[in-house]
JSON list of C-alpha atoms in Angstrom, two decimals:
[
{"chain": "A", "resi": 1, "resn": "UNK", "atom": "CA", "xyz": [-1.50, 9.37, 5.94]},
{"chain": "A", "resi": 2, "resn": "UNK", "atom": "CA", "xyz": [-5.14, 8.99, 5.50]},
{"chain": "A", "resi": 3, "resn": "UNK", "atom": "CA", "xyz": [-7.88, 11.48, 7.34]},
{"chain": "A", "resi": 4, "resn": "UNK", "atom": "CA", "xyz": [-11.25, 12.47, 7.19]},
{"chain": "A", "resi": 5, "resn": "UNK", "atom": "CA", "xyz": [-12.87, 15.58, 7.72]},
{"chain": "A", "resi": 6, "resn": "UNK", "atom": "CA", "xyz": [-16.51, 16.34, 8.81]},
{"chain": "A", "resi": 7, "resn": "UNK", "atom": "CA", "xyz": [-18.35, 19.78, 8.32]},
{"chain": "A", "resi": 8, "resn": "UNK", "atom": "CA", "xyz": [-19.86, 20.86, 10.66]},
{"chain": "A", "resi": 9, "resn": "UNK", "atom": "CA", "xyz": [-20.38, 18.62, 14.33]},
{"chain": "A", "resi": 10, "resn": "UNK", "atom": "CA", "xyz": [-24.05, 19.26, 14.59]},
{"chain": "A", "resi": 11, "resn": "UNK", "atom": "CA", "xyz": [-26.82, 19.20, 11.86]},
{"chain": "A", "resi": 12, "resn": "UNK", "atom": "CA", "xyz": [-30.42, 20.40, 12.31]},
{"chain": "A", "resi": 13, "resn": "UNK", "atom": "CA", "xyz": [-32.93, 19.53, 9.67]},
{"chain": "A", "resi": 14, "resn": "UNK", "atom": "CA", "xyz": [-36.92, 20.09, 9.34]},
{"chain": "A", "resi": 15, "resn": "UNK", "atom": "CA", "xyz": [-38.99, 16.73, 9.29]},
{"chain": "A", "resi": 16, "resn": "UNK", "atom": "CA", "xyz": [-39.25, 16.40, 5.33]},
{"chain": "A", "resi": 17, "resn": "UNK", "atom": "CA", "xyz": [-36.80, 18.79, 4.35]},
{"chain": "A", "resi": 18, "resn": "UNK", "atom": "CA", "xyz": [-32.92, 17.59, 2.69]},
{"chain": "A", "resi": 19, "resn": "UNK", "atom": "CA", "xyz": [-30.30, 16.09, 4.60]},
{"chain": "A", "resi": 20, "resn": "UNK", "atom": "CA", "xyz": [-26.59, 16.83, 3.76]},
{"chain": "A", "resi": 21, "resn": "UNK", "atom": "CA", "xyz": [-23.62, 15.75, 5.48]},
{"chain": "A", "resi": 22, "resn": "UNK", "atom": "CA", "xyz": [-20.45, 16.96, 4.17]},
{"chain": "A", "resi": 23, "resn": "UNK", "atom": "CA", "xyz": [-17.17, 14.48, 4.41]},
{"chain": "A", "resi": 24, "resn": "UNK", "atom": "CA", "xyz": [-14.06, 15.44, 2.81]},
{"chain": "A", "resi": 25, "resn": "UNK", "atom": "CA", "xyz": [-11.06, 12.53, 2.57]},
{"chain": "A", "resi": 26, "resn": "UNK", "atom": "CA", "xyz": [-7.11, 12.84, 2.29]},
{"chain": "A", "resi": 27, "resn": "UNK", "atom": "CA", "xyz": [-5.63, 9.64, 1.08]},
{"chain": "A", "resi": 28, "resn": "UNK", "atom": "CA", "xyz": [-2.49, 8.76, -1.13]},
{"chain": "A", "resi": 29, "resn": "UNK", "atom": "CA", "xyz": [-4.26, 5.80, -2.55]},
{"chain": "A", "resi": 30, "resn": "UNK", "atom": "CA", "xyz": [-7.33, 5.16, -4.23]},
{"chain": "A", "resi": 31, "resn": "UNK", "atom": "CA", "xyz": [-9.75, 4.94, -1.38]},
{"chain": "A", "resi": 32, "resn": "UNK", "atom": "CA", "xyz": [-12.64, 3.12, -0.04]},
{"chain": "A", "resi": 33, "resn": "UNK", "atom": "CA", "xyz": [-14.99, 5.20, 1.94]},
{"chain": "A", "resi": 34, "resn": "UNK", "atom": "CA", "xyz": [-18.08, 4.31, 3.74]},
{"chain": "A", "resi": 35, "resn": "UNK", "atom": "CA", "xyz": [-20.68, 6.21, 6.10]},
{"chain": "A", "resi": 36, "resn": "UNK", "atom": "CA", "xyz": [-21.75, 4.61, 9.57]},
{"chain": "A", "resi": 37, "resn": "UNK", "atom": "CA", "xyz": [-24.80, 5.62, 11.70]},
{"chain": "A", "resi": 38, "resn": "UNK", "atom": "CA", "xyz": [-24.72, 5.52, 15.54]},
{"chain": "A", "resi": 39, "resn": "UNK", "atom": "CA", "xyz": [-28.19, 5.41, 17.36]},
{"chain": "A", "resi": 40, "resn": "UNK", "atom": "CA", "xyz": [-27.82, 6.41, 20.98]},
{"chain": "A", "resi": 41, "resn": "UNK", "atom": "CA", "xyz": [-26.79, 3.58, 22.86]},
{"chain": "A", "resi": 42, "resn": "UNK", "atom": "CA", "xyz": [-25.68, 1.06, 19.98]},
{"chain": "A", "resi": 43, "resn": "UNK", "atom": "CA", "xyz": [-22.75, 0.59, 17.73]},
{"chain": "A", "resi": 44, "resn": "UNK", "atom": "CA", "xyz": [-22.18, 1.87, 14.76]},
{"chain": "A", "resi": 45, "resn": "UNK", "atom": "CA", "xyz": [-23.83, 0.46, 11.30]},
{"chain": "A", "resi": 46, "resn": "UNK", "atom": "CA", "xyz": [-23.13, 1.02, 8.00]},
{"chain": "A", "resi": 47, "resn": "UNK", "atom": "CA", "xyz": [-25.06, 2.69, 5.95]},
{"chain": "A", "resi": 48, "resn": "UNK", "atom": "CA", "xyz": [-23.03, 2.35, 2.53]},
{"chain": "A", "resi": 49, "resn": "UNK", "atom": "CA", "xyz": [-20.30, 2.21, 0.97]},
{"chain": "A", "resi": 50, "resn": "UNK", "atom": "CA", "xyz": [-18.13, 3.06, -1.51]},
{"chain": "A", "resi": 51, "resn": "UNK", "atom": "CA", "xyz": [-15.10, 0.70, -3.32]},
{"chain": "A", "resi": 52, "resn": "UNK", "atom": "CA", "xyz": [-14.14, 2.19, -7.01]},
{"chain": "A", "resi": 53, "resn": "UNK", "atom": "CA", "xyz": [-17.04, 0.94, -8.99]},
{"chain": "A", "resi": 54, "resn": "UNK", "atom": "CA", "xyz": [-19.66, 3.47, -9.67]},
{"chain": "A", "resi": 55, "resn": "UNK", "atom": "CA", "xyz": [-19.26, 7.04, -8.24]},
{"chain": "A", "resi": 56, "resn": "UNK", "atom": "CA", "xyz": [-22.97, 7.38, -6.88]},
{"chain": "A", "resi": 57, "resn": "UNK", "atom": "CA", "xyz": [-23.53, 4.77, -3.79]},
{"chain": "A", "resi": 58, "resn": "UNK", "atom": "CA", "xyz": [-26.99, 4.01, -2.41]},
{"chain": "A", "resi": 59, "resn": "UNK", "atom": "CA", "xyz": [-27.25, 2.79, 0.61]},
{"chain": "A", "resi": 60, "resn": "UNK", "atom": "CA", "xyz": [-29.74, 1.60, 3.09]},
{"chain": "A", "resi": 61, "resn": "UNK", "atom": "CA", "xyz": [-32.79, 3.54, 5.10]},
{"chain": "A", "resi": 62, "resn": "UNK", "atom": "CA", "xyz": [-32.43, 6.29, 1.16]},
{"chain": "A", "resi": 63, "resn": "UNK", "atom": "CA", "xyz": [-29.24, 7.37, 2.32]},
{"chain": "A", "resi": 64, "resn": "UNK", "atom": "CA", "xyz": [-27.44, 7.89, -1.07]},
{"chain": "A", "resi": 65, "resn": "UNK", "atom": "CA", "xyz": [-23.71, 9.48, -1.20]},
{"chain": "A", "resi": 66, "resn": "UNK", "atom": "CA", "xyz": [-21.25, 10.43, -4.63]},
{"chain": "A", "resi": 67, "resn": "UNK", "atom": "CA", "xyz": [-17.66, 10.22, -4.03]},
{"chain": "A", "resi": 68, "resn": "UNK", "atom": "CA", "xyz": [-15.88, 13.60, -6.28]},
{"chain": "A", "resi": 69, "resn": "UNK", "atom": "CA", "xyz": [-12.29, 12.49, -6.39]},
{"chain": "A", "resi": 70, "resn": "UNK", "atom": "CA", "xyz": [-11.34, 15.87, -8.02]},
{"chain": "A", "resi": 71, "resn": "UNK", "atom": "CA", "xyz": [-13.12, 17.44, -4.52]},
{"chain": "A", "resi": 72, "resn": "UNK", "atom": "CA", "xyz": [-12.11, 14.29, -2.36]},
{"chain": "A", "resi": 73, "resn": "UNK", "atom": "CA", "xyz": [-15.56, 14.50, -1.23]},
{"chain": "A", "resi": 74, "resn": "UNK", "atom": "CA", "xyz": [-18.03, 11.96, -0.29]},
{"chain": "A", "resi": 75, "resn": "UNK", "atom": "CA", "xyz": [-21.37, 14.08, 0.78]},
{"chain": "A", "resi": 76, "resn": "UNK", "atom": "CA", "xyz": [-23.97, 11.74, 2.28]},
{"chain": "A", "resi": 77, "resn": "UNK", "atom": "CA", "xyz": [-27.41, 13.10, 1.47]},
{"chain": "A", "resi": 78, "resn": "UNK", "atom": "CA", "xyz": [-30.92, 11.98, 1.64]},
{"chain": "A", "resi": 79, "resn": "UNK", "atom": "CA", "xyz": [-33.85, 13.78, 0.37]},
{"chain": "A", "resi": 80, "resn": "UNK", "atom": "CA", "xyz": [-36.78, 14.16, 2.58]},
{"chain": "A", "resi": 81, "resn": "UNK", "atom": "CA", "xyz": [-35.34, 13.45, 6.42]},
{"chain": "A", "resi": 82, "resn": "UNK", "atom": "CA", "xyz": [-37.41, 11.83, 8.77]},
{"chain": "A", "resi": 83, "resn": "UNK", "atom": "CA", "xyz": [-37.45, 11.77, 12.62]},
{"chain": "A", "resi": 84, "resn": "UNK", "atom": "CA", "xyz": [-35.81, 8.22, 12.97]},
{"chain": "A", "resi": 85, "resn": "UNK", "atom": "CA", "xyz": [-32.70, 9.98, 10.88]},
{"chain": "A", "resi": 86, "resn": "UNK", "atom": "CA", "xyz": [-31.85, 11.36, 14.29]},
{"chain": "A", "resi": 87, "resn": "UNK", "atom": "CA", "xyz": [-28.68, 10.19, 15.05]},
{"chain": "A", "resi": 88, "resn": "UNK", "atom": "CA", "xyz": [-24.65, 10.32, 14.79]},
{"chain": "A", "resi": 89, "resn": "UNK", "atom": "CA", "xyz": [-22.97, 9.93, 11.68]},
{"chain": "A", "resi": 90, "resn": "UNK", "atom": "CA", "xyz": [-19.54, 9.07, 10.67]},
{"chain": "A", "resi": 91, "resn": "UNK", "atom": "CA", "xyz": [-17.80, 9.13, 7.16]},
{"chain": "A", "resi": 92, "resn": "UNK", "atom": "CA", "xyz": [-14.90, 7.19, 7.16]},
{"chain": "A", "resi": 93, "resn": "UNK", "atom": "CA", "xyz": [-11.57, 5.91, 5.03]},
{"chain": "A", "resi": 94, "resn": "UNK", "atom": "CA", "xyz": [-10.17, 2.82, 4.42]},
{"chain": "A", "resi": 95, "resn": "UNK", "atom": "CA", "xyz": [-6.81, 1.61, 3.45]},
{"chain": "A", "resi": 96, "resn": "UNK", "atom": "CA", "xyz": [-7.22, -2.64, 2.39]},
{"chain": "A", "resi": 97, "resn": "UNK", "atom": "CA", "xyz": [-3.67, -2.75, 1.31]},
{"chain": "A", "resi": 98, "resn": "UNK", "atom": "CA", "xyz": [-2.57, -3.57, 5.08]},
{"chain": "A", "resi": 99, "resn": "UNK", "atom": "CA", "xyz": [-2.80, -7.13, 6.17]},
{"chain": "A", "resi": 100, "resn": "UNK", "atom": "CA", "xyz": [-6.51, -6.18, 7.86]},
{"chain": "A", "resi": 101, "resn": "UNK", "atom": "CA", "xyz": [-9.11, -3.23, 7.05]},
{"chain": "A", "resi": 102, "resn": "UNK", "atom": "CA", "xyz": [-7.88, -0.40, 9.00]},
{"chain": "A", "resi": 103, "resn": "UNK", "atom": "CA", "xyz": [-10.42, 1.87, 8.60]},
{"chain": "A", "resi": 104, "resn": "UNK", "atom": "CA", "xyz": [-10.14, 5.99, 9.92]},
{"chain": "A", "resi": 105, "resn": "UNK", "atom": "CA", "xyz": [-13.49, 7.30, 10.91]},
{"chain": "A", "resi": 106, "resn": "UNK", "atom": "CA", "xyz": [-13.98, 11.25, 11.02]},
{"chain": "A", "resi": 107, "resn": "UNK", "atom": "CA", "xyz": [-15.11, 13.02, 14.56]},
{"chain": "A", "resi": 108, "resn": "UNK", "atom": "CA", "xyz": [-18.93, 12.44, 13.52]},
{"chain": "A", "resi": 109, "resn": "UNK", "atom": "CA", "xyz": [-21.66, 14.78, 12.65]},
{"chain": "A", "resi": 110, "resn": "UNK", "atom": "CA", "xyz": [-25.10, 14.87, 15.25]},
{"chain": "A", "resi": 111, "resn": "UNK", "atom": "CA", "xyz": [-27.69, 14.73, 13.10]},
{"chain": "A", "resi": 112, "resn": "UNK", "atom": "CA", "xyz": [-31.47, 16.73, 14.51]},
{"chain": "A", "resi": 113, "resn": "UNK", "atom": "CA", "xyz": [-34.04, 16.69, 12.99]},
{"chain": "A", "resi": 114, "resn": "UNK", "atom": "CA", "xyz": [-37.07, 19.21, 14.14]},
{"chain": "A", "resi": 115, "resn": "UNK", "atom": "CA", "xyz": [-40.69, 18.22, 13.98]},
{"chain": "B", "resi": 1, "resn": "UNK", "atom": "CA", "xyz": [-27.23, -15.85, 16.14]},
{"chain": "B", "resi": 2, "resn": "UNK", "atom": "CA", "xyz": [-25.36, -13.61, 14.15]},
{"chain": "B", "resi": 3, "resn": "UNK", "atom": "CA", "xyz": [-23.95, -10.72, 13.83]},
{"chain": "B", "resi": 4, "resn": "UNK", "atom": "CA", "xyz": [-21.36, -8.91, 16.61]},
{"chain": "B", "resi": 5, "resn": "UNK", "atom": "CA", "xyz": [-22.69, -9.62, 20.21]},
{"chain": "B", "resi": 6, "resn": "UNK", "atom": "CA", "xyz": [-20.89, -7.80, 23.53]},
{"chain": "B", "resi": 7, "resn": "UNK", "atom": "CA", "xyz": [-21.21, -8.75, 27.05]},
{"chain": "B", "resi": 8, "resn": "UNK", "atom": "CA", "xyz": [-21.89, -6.84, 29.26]},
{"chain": "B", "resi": 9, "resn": "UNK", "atom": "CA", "xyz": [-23.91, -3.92, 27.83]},
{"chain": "B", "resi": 10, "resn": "UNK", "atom": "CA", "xyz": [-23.14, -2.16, 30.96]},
{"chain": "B", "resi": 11, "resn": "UNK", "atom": "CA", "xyz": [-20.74, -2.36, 33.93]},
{"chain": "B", "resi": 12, "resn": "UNK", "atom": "CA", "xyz": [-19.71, -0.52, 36.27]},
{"chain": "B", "resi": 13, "resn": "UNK", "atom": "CA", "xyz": [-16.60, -1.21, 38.39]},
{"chain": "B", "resi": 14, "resn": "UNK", "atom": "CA", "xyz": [-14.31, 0.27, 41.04]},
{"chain": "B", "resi": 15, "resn": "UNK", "atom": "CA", "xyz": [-10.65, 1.46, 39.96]},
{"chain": "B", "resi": 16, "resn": "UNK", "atom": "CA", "xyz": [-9.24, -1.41, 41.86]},
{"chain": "B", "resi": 17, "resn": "UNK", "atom": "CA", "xyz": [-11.47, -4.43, 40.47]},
{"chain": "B", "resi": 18, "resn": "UNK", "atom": "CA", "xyz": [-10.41, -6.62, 37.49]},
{"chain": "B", "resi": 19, "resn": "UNK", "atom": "CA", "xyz": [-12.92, -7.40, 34.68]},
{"chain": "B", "resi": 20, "resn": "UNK", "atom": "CA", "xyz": [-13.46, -8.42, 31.10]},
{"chain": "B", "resi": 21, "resn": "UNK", "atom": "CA", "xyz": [-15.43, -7.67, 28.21]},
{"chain": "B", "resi": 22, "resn": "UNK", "atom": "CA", "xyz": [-16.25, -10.48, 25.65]},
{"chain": "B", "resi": 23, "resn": "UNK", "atom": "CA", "xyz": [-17.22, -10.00, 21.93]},
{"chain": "B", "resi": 24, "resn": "UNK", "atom": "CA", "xyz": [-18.55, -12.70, 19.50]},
{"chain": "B", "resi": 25, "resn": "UNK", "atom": "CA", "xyz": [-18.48, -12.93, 15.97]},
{"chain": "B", "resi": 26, "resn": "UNK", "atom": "CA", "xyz": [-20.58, -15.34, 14.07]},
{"chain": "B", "resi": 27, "resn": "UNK", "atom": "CA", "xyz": [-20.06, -13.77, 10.56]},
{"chain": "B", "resi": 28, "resn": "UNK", "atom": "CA", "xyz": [-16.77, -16.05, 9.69]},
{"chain": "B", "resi": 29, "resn": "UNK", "atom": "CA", "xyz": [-14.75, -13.02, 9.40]},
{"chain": "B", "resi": 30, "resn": "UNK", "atom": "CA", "xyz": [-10.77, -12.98, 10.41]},
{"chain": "B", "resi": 31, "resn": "UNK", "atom": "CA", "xyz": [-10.31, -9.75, 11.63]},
{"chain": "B", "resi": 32, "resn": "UNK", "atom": "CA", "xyz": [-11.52, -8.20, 15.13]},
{"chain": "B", "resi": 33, "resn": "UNK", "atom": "CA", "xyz": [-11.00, -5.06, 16.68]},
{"chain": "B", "resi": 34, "resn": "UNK", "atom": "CA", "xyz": [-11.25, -2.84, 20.05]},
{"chain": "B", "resi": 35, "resn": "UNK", "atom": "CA", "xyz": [-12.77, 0.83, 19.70]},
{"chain": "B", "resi": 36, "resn": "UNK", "atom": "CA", "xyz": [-13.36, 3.11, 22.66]},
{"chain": "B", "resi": 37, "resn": "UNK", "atom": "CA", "xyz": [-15.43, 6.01, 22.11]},
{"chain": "B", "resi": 38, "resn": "UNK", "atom": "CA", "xyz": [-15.64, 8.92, 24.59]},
{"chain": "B", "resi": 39, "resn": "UNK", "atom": "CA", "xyz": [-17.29, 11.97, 24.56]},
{"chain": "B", "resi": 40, "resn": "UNK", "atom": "CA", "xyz": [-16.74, 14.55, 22.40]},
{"chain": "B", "resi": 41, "resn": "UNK", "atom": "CA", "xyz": [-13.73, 12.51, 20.66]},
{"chain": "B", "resi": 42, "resn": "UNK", "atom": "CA", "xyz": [-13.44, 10.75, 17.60]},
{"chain": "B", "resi": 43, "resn": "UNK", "atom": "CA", "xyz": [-13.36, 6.94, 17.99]},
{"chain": "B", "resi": 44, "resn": "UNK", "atom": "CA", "xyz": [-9.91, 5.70, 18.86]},
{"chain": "B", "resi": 45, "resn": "UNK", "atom": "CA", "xyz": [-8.81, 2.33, 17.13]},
{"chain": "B", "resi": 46, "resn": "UNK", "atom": "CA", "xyz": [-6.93, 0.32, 20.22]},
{"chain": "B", "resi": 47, "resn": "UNK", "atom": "CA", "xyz": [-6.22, -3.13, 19.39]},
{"chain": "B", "resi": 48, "resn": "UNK", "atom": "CA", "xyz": [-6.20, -5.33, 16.12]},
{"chain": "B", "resi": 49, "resn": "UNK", "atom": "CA", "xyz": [-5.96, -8.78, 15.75]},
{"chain": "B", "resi": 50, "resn": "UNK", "atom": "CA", "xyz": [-6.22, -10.90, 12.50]},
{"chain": "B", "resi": 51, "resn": "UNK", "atom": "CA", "xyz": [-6.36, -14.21, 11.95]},
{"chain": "B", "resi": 52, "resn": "UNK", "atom": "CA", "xyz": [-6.13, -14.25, 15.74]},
{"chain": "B", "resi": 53, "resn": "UNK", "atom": "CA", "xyz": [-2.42, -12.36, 15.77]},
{"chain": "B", "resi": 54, "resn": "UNK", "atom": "CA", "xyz": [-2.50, -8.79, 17.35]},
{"chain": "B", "resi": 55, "resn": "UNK", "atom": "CA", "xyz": [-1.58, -6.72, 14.50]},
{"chain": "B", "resi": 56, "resn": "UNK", "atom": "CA", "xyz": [-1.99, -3.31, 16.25]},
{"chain": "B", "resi": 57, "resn": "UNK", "atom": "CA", "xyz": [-1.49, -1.95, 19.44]},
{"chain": "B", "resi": 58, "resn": "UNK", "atom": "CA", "xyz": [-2.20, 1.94, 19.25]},
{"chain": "B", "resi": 59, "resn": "UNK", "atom": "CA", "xyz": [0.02, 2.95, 22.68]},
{"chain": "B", "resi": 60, "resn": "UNK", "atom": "CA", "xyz": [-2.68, 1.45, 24.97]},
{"chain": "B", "resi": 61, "resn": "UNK", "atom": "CA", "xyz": [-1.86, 1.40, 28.69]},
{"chain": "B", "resi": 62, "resn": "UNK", "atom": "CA", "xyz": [-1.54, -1.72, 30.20]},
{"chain": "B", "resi": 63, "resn": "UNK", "atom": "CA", "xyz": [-4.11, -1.89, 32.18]},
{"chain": "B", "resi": 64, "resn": "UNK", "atom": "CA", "xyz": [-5.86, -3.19, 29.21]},
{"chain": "B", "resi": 65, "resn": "UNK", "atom": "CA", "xyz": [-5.10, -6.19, 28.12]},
{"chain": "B", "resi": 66, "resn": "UNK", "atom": "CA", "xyz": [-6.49, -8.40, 25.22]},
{"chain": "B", "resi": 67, "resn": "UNK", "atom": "CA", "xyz": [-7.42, -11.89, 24.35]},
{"chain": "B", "resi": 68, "resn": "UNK", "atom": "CA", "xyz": [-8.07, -13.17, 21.04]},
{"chain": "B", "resi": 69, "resn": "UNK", "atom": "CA", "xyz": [-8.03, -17.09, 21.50]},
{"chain": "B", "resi": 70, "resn": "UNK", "atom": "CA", "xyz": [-10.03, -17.67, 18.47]},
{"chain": "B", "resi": 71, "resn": "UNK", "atom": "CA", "xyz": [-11.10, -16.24, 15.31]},
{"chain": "B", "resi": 72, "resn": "UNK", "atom": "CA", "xyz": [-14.43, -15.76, 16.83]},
{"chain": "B", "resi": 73, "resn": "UNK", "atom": "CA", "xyz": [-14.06, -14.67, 20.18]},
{"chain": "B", "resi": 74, "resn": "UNK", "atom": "CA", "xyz": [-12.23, -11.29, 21.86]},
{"chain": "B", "resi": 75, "resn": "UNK", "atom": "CA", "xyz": [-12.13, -9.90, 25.22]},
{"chain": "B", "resi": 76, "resn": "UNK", "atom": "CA", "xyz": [-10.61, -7.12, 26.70]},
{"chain": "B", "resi": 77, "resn": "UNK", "atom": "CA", "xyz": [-9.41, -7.68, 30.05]},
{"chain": "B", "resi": 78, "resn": "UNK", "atom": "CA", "xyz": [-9.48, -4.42, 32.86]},
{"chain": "B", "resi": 79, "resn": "UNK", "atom": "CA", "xyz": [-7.54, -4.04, 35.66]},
{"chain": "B", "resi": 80, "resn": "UNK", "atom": "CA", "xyz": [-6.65, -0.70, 37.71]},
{"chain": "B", "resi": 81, "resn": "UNK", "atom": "CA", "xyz": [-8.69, 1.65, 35.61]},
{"chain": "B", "resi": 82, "resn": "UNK", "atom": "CA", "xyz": [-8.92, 5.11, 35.86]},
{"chain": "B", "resi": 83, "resn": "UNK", "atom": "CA", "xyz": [-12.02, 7.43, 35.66]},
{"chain": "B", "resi": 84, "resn": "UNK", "atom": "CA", "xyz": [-10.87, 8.88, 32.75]},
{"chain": "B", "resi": 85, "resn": "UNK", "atom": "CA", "xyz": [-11.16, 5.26, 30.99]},
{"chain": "B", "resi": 86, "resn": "UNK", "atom": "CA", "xyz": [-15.13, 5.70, 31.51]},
{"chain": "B", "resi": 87, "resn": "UNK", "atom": "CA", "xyz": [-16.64, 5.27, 27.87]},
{"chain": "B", "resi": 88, "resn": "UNK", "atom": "CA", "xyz": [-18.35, 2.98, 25.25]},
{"chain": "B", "resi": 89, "resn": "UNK", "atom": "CA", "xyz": [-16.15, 0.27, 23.92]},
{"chain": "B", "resi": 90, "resn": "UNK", "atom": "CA", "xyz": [-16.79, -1.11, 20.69]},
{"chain": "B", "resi": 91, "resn": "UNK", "atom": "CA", "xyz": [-16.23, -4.40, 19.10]},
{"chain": "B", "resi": 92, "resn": "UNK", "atom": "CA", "xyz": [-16.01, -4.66, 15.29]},
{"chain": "B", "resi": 93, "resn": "UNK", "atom": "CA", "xyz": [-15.26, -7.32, 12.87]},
{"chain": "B", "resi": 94, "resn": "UNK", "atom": "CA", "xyz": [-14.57, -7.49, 9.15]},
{"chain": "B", "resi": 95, "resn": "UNK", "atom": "CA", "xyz": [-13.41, -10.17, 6.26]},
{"chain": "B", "resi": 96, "resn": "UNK", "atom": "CA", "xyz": [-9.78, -8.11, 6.38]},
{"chain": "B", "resi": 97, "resn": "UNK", "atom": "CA", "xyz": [-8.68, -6.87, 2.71]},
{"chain": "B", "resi": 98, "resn": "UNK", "atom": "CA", "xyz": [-12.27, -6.94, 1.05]},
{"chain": "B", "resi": 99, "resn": "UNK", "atom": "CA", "xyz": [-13.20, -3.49, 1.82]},
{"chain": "B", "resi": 100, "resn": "UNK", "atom": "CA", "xyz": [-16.91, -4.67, 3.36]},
{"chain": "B", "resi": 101, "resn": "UNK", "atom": "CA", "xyz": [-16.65, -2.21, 6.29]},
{"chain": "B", "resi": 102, "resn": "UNK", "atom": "CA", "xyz": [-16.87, -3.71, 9.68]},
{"chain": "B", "resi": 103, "resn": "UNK", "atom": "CA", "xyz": [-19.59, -5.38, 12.04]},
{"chain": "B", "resi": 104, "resn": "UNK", "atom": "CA", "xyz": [-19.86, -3.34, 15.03]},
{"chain": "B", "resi": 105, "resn": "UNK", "atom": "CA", "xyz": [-21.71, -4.96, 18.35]},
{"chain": "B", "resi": 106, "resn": "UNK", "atom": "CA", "xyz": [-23.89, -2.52, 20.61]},
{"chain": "B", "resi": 107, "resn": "UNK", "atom": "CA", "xyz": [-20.90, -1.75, 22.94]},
{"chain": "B", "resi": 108, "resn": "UNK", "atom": "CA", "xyz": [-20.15, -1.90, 26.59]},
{"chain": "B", "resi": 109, "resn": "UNK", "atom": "CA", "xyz": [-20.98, 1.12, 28.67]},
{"chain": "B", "resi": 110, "resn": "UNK", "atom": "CA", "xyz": [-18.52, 1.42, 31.04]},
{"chain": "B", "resi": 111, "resn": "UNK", "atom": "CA", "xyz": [-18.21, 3.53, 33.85]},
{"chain": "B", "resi": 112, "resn": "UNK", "atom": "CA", "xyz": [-14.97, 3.45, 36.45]},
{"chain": "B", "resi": 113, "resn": "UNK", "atom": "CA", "xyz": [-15.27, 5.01, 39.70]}
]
């Protein structure tokens, strides 16, 4: 069965300073993965995602993430966060060999960031 | 328009009321789904339907009951709820084995009491 794990529940970052969110995958089949952002109050939307072609995925608002299959990672980072980063963020797993997308999203990682 | 839309955003209803929560799709995709997401737990997947046939049904209670008379339109019909059901239910859509990641609406912010 597929699952997703995600270090670490909360987050705190200085204004300017690296974001890293750690997401580690179990799946018996090649996998599509893909992170999500949650503002307070909304739905979720995704921020990238990632479907066998190249191993480093950019997404939008200079999120970028690299899936590791030998780690079964897929680390969403960002260089230099800023204070609209502040939100929750979900890695998630998707098996597309079922007659829809079911996709498994991990418990979500709170992202702060100070001032 | 485009994109997911849900109605209500918010509602708040009595344990023995009956009431419904619509989602739209405009994106032409064939797949739609029901999320609830409470506090402090992961998001829990409760109903699928594609092409308009429920294809999942994780062990919801009854007293939830879905609709999907078109490709475009789902609702979620409420009836006896319990506080405990109090959370943010999602709606999501996606073009179902093309790995594009789903559409999510804003949510409905329920609250049973």
């Amino acid at each position: 069965a597929q699952s997703v794990t995600q270090l670490g529940s909360h987050v705190s970052v200085s204004e300017g300073a690296l974001v890293l969110l750690r997401c580690n995958y179990s799946s018996s089949v090649p996998p599509y993965l893909f992170w999500y952002v949650q503002y307070p109050n909304q739905g979720l939307q995704l921020l990238l995602k990632y479907t066998s072609a190249a191993t480093l995925v950019k997404g939008i608002n200079g999120f970028e993430a690299e899936f590791k299959k030998s780690e079964t990672s897929f680390h969403l980072t960002k260089p230099s966060a800023h204070m609209s980063d502040a939100a929750e963020y979900f890695c998630a797993v998707s098996d597309v060999k079922t007659s829809y997308d079911k996709v498994i999203f991990g418990p979500g990682t709170s992202l702060s960031v100070i001032p | 328009e485009t994109g997911v839309t849900q109605t209500p955003r918010h509602l708040v209803m009595g344990m023995t009321n009956k009431k419904s929560l619509k989602c739209e799709q405009h994106l032409g995709h064939n797949a739609m789904y029901w999320y609830k997401q409470s506090a402090k737990k992961p998001l829990e997947l409760m109903f699928v339907y594609n092409f308009k046939e429920q294809t999942e049904n994780n062990s919801v209670p009854s007293r939830f009951s879905p609709e999907c008379p078109n490709s475009s339109h789902l609702f979620l019909h409420l009836h006896t709820l319990q506080p405990e059901d109090s959370a943010l239910y999602l709606c999501a859509s996606s073009q179902a084995e093309q790995a594009r990641g789903y559409t999510f609406g804003s949510g409905t912010r329920l609250t049973v009491v």
